[in-house]
PDB file of C-alpha atoms (C1' of nucleotides) in Angstrom:
ATOM      1  CA  MET A  15      91.809 -49.429 113.420  1.00 36.00           C
ATOM      2  CA  VAL A  16      92.657 -48.232 110.094  1.00 36.00           C
ATOM      3  CA  ASN A  17      90.931 -50.556 107.716  1.00 36.00           C
ATOM      4  CA  PHE A  18      92.064 -50.155 104.256  1.00 37.00           C
ATOM      5  CA  ASP A  19      90.144 -51.673 101.487  1.00 34.00           C
ATOM      6  CA  GLN A  20      91.533 -55.077 101.895  1.00 32.00           C
ATOM      7  CA  GLY A  21      90.037 -56.192  98.639  1.00 30.00           C
ATOM      8  CA  GLN A  22      92.434 -54.134  96.666  1.00 33.00           C
ATOM      9  CA  VAL A  23      95.427 -54.084  98.857  1.00 33.00           C
ATOM     10  CA  GLN A  24      95.564 -57.718  99.279  1.00 32.00           C
ATOM     11  CA  LYS A  25      95.970 -58.341  95.707  1.00 31.00           C
ATOM     12  CA  ALA A  26      99.251 -56.532  95.469  1.00 31.00           C
ATOM     13  CA  LYS A  27     100.796 -59.766  96.849  1.00 30.00           C
ATOM     14  CA  LYS A  28     101.792 -62.786  95.043  1.00 30.00           C
ATOM     15  CA  ARG A  29     105.552 -62.373  95.552  1.00 30.00           C
ATOM     16  CA  SER A  30     105.771 -62.386  91.916  1.00 32.00           C
ATOM     17  CA  PHE A  31     105.841 -66.149  92.138  1.00 30.00           C
ATOM     18  CA  PHE A  32     104.608 -66.463  88.605  1.00 29.00           C
ATOM     19  CA  PRO A  33     103.398 -64.118  85.931  1.00 30.00           C
ATOM     20  CA  GLN A  34      99.874 -65.183  86.487  1.00 29.00           C
ATOM     21  CA  LEU A  35      97.007 -64.049  84.505  1.00 30.00           C
ATOM     22  CA  ASP A  36      98.111 -60.461  84.328  1.00 32.00           C
ATOM     23  CA  LYS A  37      95.879 -59.540  81.512  1.00 31.00           C
ATOM     24  CA  GLU A  38      94.197 -57.142  83.694  1.00 33.00           C
ATOM     25  CA  ASP A  39      90.727 -55.789  82.641  1.00 33.00           C
ATOM     26  CA  ASN A  40      91.835 -52.253  82.418  1.00 33.00           C
ATOM     27  CA  SER A  41      94.239 -52.872  79.599  1.00 33.00           C
ATOM     28  CA  SER A  42      96.359 -49.983  78.650  1.00 33.00           C
ATOM     29  CA  THR A  43      94.078 -48.738  76.001  1.00 32.00           C
ATOM     30  CA  GLY A  44      92.449 -45.747  77.399  1.00 32.00           C
ATOM     31  CA  GLY A  45      91.087 -47.787  80.126  1.00 32.00           C
ATOM     32  CA  ASP A  46      93.220 -46.066  82.764  1.00 35.00           C
ATOM     33  CA  ASP A  47      90.587 -43.468  83.479  1.00 34.00           C
ATOM     34  CA  ASN A  48      91.797 -43.477  87.021  1.00 35.00           C
ATOM     35  CA  TYR A  49      95.295 -41.985  86.863  1.00 39.00           C
ATOM     36  CA  ASP A  50      94.861 -42.012  90.595  1.00 42.00           C
ATOM     37  CA  VAL A  51      98.063 -43.110  92.262  1.00 44.00           C
ATOM     38  CA  CYS A  52      96.299 -44.801  95.063  1.00 44.00           C
ATOM     39  CA  PHE A  53      93.591 -47.008  93.759  1.00 49.00           C
ATOM     40  CA  HIS A  54      94.723 -49.107  90.978  1.00 46.00           C
ATOM     41  CA  GLN A  55      97.100 -50.970  92.961  1.00 44.00           C
ATOM     42  CA  THR A  56      94.818 -53.887  92.209  1.00 45.00           C
ATOM     43  CA  GLU A  57      95.802 -56.915  90.235  1.00 43.00           C
ATOM     44  CA  LYS A  58      99.464 -56.032  89.600  1.00 56.00           C
ATOM     45  CA  LYS A  59     102.278 -54.645  91.292  1.00 62.00           C
ATOM     46  CA  ARG A  60     103.502 -52.160  93.807  1.00 71.00           C
ATOM     47  CA  ARG A  61     103.527 -48.714  95.242  1.00 90.00           C
ATOM     48  CA  LEU A  62     102.119 -48.535  98.745  1.00 93.00           C
ATOM     49  CA  LEU A  63      99.216 -46.361  99.733  1.00 93.00           C
ATOM     50  CA  PRO A  64     100.023 -43.039 101.366  1.00 93.00           C
ATOM     51  CA  LYS A  65      98.295 -44.162 104.455  1.00 94.00           C
ATOM     52  CA  GLN A  66     100.384 -47.406 104.643  1.00 95.00           C
ATOM     53  CA  VAL A  67     103.544 -45.549 104.142  1.00 96.00           C
ATOM     54  CA  GLU A  68     102.502 -43.054 106.864  1.00 95.00           C
ATOM     55  CA  PHE A  69     101.885 -45.995 109.211  1.00 94.00           C
ATOM     56  CA  LEU A  70     105.142 -47.659 108.420  1.00 96.00           C
ATOM     57  CA  GLU A  71     107.001 -44.298 108.753  1.00 95.00           C
ATOM     58  CA  LYS A  72     105.504 -43.795 112.162  1.00 95.00           C
ATOM     59  CA  SER A  73     106.510 -47.313 113.207  1.00 95.00           C
ATOM     60  CA  PHE A  74     109.929 -46.842 111.843  1.00 95.00           C
ATOM     61  CA  GLU A  75     110.392 -43.760 114.054  1.00 94.00           C
ATOM     62  CA  VAL A  76     109.509 -45.789 117.013  1.00 93.00           C
ATOM     63  CA  GLU A  77     111.800 -48.691 116.247  1.00 91.00           C
ATOM     64  CA  ASN A  78     114.160 -48.984 113.314  1.00 89.00           C
ATOM     65  CA  LYS A  79     114.042 -52.762 113.480  1.00 88.00           C
ATOM     66  CA  LEU A  80     111.143 -54.925 113.810  1.00 88.00           C
ATOM     67  CA  GLU A  81     110.636 -58.312 115.591  1.00 89.00           C
ATOM     68  CA  PRO A  82     108.642 -60.930 113.815  1.00 89.00           C
ATOM     69  CA  GLU A  83     105.723 -60.309 115.968  1.00 89.00           C
ATOM     70  CA  ARG A  84     105.479 -56.526 115.192  1.00 91.00           C
ATOM     71  CA  LYS A  85     106.068 -57.254 111.610  1.00 93.00           C
ATOM     72  CA  VAL A  86     102.958 -59.486 111.485  1.00 93.00           C
ATOM     73  CA  GLN A  87     100.967 -57.168 113.497  1.00 92.00           C
ATOM     74  CA  LEU A  88     101.859 -54.224 111.403  1.00 93.00           C
ATOM     75  CA  ALA A  89     101.140 -56.210 108.154  1.00 94.00           C
ATOM     76  CA  LYS A  90      97.732 -56.995 109.452  1.00 93.00           C
ATOM     77  CA  GLU A  91      97.000 -53.425 110.430  1.00 93.00           C
ATOM     78  CA  ILE A  92      97.772 -51.983 106.948  1.00 94.00           C
ATOM     79  CA  GLY A  93      96.960 -54.958 104.756  1.00 93.00           C
ATOM     80  CA  LEU A  94     100.289 -55.955 103.455  1.00 92.00           C
ATOM     81  CA  GLN A  95     101.995 -59.134 103.490  1.00 92.00           C
ATOM     82  CA  PRO A  96     104.664 -59.449 106.364  1.00 94.00           C
ATOM     83  CA  ARG A  97     107.288 -59.962 103.767  1.00 94.00           C
ATOM     84  CA  GLN A  98     106.425 -56.576 102.199  1.00 94.00           C
ATOM     85  CA  VAL A  99     106.668 -54.957 105.552  1.00 95.00           C
ATOM     86  CA  ALA A 100     110.009 -56.566 106.162  1.00 96.00           C
ATOM     87  CA  ILE A 101     111.288 -55.327 102.727  1.00 96.00           C
ATOM     88  CA  TRP A 102     109.919 -51.884 103.418  1.00 96.00           C
ATOM     89  CA  PHE A 103     111.899 -51.743 106.574  1.00 97.00           C
ATOM     90  CA  GLN A 104     115.024 -53.037 104.849  1.00 96.00           C
ATOM     91  CA  ASN A 105     114.839 -50.378 102.182  1.00 96.00           C
ATOM     92  CA  ARG A 106     114.014 -47.684 104.685  1.00 97.00           C
ATOM     93  CA  ARG A 107     116.931 -48.612 106.798  1.00 97.00           C
ATOM     94  CA  ALA A 108     119.048 -48.198 103.619  1.00 96.00           C
ATOM     95  CA  ARG A 109     117.625 -44.886 102.871  1.00 96.00           C
ATOM     96  CA  TYR A 110     118.106 -43.650 106.329  1.00 96.00           C
ATOM     97  CA  LYS A 111     121.824 -44.736 106.234  1.00 95.00           C
ATOM     98  CA  THR A 112     122.628 -42.971 103.054  1.00 94.00           C
ATOM     99  CA  LYS A 113     120.960 -39.834 104.434  1.00 93.00           C
ATOM    100  CA  GLN A 114     122.880 -40.153 107.562  1.00 93.00           C
ATOM    101  CA  LEU A 115     126.092 -40.674 105.642  1.00 92.00           C
ATOM    102  CA  GLU A 116     125.350 -37.416 103.573  1.00 92.00           C
ATOM    103  CA  LYS A 117     124.870 -35.574 106.674  1.00 92.00           C
ATOM    104  CA  ASP A 118     128.047 -36.846 108.270  1.00 93.00           C
ATOM    105  CA  TYR A 119     129.867 -35.886 105.053  1.00 92.00           C
ATOM    106  CA  ASP A 120     128.486 -32.389 105.261  1.00 91.00           C
ATOM    107  CA  VAL A 121     129.678 -31.974 108.862  1.00 94.00           C
ATOM    108  CA  LEU A 122     133.040 -33.237 108.055  1.00 94.00           C
ATOM    109  CA  LYS A 123     133.377 -31.155 105.060  1.00 92.00           C
ATOM    110  CA  ALA A 124     132.384 -28.108 106.959  1.00 95.00           C
ATOM    111  CA  SER A 125     134.984 -28.699 109.541  1.00 96.00           C
ATOM    112  CA  PHE A 126     137.480 -29.347 106.891  1.00 96.00           C
ATOM    113  CA  ASP A 127     136.713 -26.051 105.233  1.00 96.00           C
ATOM    114  CA  LYS A 128     137.001 -24.328 108.407  1.00 97.00           C
ATOM    115  CA  LEU A 129     140.349 -25.776 109.090  1.00 97.00           C
ATOM    116  CA  ASN A 130     141.419 -24.978 105.668  1.00 97.00           C
ATOM    117  CA  THR A 131     140.717 -21.386 106.005  1.00 97.00           C
ATOM    118  CA  GLN A 132     142.374 -21.261 109.309  1.00 97.00           C
ATOM    119  CA  TYR A 133     145.313 -22.754 107.672  1.00 95.00           C
ATOM    120  CA  ASP A 134     145.238 -20.214 105.123  1.00 95.00           C
ATOM    121  CA  CYS A 135     145.092 -17.358 107.761  1.00 97.00           C
ATOM    122  CA  LEU A 136     147.997 -18.741 109.569  1.00 97.00           C
ATOM    123  CA  PHE A 137     150.045 -19.354 106.303  1.00 93.00           C
ATOM    124  CA  LYS A 138     149.523 -15.617 105.497  1.00 95.00           C
ATOM    125  CA  GLU A 139     150.273 -14.431 108.908  1.00 95.00           C
ATOM    126  CA  ASN A 140     153.512 -16.510 108.871  1.00 93.00           C
ATOM    127  CA  GLU A 141     154.426 -15.135 105.572  1.00 93.00           C
ATOM    128  CA  SER A 142     153.958 -11.471 106.574  1.00 94.00           C
ATOM    129  CA  LEU A 143     155.860 -12.043 109.794  1.00 95.00           C
ATOM    130  CA  ARG A 144     158.784 -13.592 107.890  1.00 93.00           C
ATOM    131  CA  ASN A 145     158.696 -10.533 105.558  1.00 91.00           C
ATOM    132  CA  GLU A 146     158.975  -8.292 108.608  1.00 88.00           C
ATOM    133  CA  VAL A 147     162.074 -10.173 109.739  1.00 87.00           C
ATOM    134  CA  LEU A 148     163.747  -9.786 106.461  1.00 77.00           C
TER     135      LEU A 148
ATOM    136  C1'  DG B   2     131.461 -79.830 112.811  1.00 59.42           C
ATOM    137  C1'  DA B   3     128.228 -79.922 108.916  1.00 59.42           C
ATOM    138  C1'  DC B   4     123.318 -79.152 107.767  1.00 59.42           C
ATOM    139  C1'  DG B   5     119.021 -76.169 107.323  1.00 59.42           C
ATOM    140  C1'  DT B   6     116.729 -71.836 108.655  1.00 59.42           C
ATOM    141  C1'  DT B   7     116.103 -67.086 109.374  1.00 59.42           C
ATOM    142  C1'  DA B   8     117.056 -62.326 109.236  1.00 59.42           C
ATOM    143  C1'  DC B   9     119.675 -58.809 107.691  1.00 59.42           C
ATOM    144  C1'  DA B  10     123.018 -55.586 104.782  1.00 59.42           C
ATOM    145  C1'  DC B  11     124.124 -54.407 100.445  1.00 59.42           C
ATOM    146  C1'  DA B  12     123.894 -54.312  95.315  1.00 59.42           C
ATOM    147  C1'  DT B  13     121.019 -54.580  91.643  1.00 59.42           C
ATOM    148  C1'  DT B  14     116.929 -54.749  88.857  1.00 59.42           C
ATOM    149  C1'  DT B  15     112.206 -53.422  87.868  1.00 59.42           C
ATOM    150  C1'  DT B  16     108.483 -50.495  88.107  1.00 59.42           C
ATOM    151  C1'  DA B  17     105.642 -46.065  88.794  1.00 59.42           C
ATOM    152  C1'  DC B  18     105.632 -41.296  88.124  1.00 59.42           C
ATOM    153  C1'  DA B  19     107.506 -36.689  87.102  1.00 59.42           C
ATOM    154  C1'  DT B  20     109.211 -33.575  83.980  1.00 59.42           C
ATOM    155  C1'  DC B  21     110.305 -31.521  79.809  1.00 59.42           C
ATOM    156  C1'  DA B  22     111.202 -30.880  74.909  1.00 59.42           C
TER     157       DA B  22
ATOM    158  C1'  DC C   8      97.397 -31.580  73.830  1.00 59.42           C
ATOM    159  C1'  DT C   9      99.788 -35.829  73.027  1.00 59.42           C
ATOM    160  C1'  DT C  10     104.113 -38.500  72.836  1.00 59.42           C
ATOM    161  C1'  DG C  11     108.437 -40.253  73.800  1.00 59.42           C
ATOM    162  C1'  DA C  12     113.045 -39.645  76.303  1.00 59.42           C
ATOM    163  C1'  DT C  13     115.016 -39.290  80.525  1.00 59.42           C
ATOM    164  C1'  DG C  14     115.564 -39.094  85.555  1.00 59.42           C
ATOM    165  C1'  DT C  15     114.305 -40.482  90.164  1.00 59.42           C
ATOM    166  C1'  DA C  16     112.582 -42.810  94.136  1.00 59.42           C
ATOM    167  C1'  DA C  17     110.570 -46.789  95.825  1.00 59.42           C
ATOM    168  C1'  DA C  18     109.293 -51.822  95.624  1.00 59.42           C
ATOM    169  C1'  DA C  19     111.268 -56.109  94.881  1.00 59.42           C
ATOM    170  C1'  DT C  20     114.886 -59.493  93.752  1.00 59.42           C
ATOM    171  C1'  DG C  21     119.339 -61.703  94.380  1.00 59.42           C
ATOM    172  C1'  DT C  22     123.640 -62.736  96.924  1.00 59.42           C
ATOM    173  C1'  DG C  23     126.559 -63.182 100.679  1.00 59.42           C
ATOM    174  C1'  DT C  24     126.830 -63.782 105.697  1.00 59.42           C
ATOM    175  C1'  DA C  25     126.020 -64.216 110.618  1.00 59.42           C
ATOM    176  C1'  DA C  26     123.402 -66.232 114.376  1.00 59.42           C
ATOM    177  C1'  DC C  27     120.859 -69.937 116.031  1.00 59.42           C
ATOM    178  C1'  DG C  28     119.223 -74.606 116.898  1.00 59.42           C
TER     179       DG C  28
END
DNA sequence: GACGTTACACATTTTACATCA
DNA sequence: CTTGATGTAAAATGTGTAACG
C-alpha cells in the first residue's frame, strides 16, 4: 500500500557519495515555478514527504527502535533507502530524548518551586513565632 | 586477545523554509 | 513586491563505543 511516486523519491538517495552532475535542469533562475515543498525532492537533496514522515512517525510510536527487517520493510513501503530510515529513527530518538528532558526539567522545577514557597512560609512562620516569644 | 562489522548515541554540519525589516 | 539577514528544524555526516562473531 501507499505507493509514492518512486521515480522522484528514489532520486533523493545517493548518500552524497559524490557531487554528481548536480546541474539540475531547473536551475535557480526563475525555474522554480514549483515552490511546492513536496515535489521537487527530485535530483538533489533532502526533506521527506509529509506522507513519509507520517508513516515513520506512526512506526516510531509503535516501536522506538527498529530491527533490520523492519527497517528494510519500512524503507520499501515509503520509498526511501534503509539508511535514510535508520537515520530518521536516530534523529527522532534524539528529538524525543530532548523533549523528554525538557519535560522532566519542568516537573522538577515545579516541585522545586513548590518546595521553595513552602520553605518561605515556614521561614516566616518561624520568624513570627520567635517574635512572639520575645 | 586482536581483527572486522554493525548499530547506535551524541555532536556537528548542511540544507530547506519561515519570518521579518 | 523583491531581497537579504537571521533563526530554526530536520536531514545527513562524523566520531566514539559497545556487542557480536
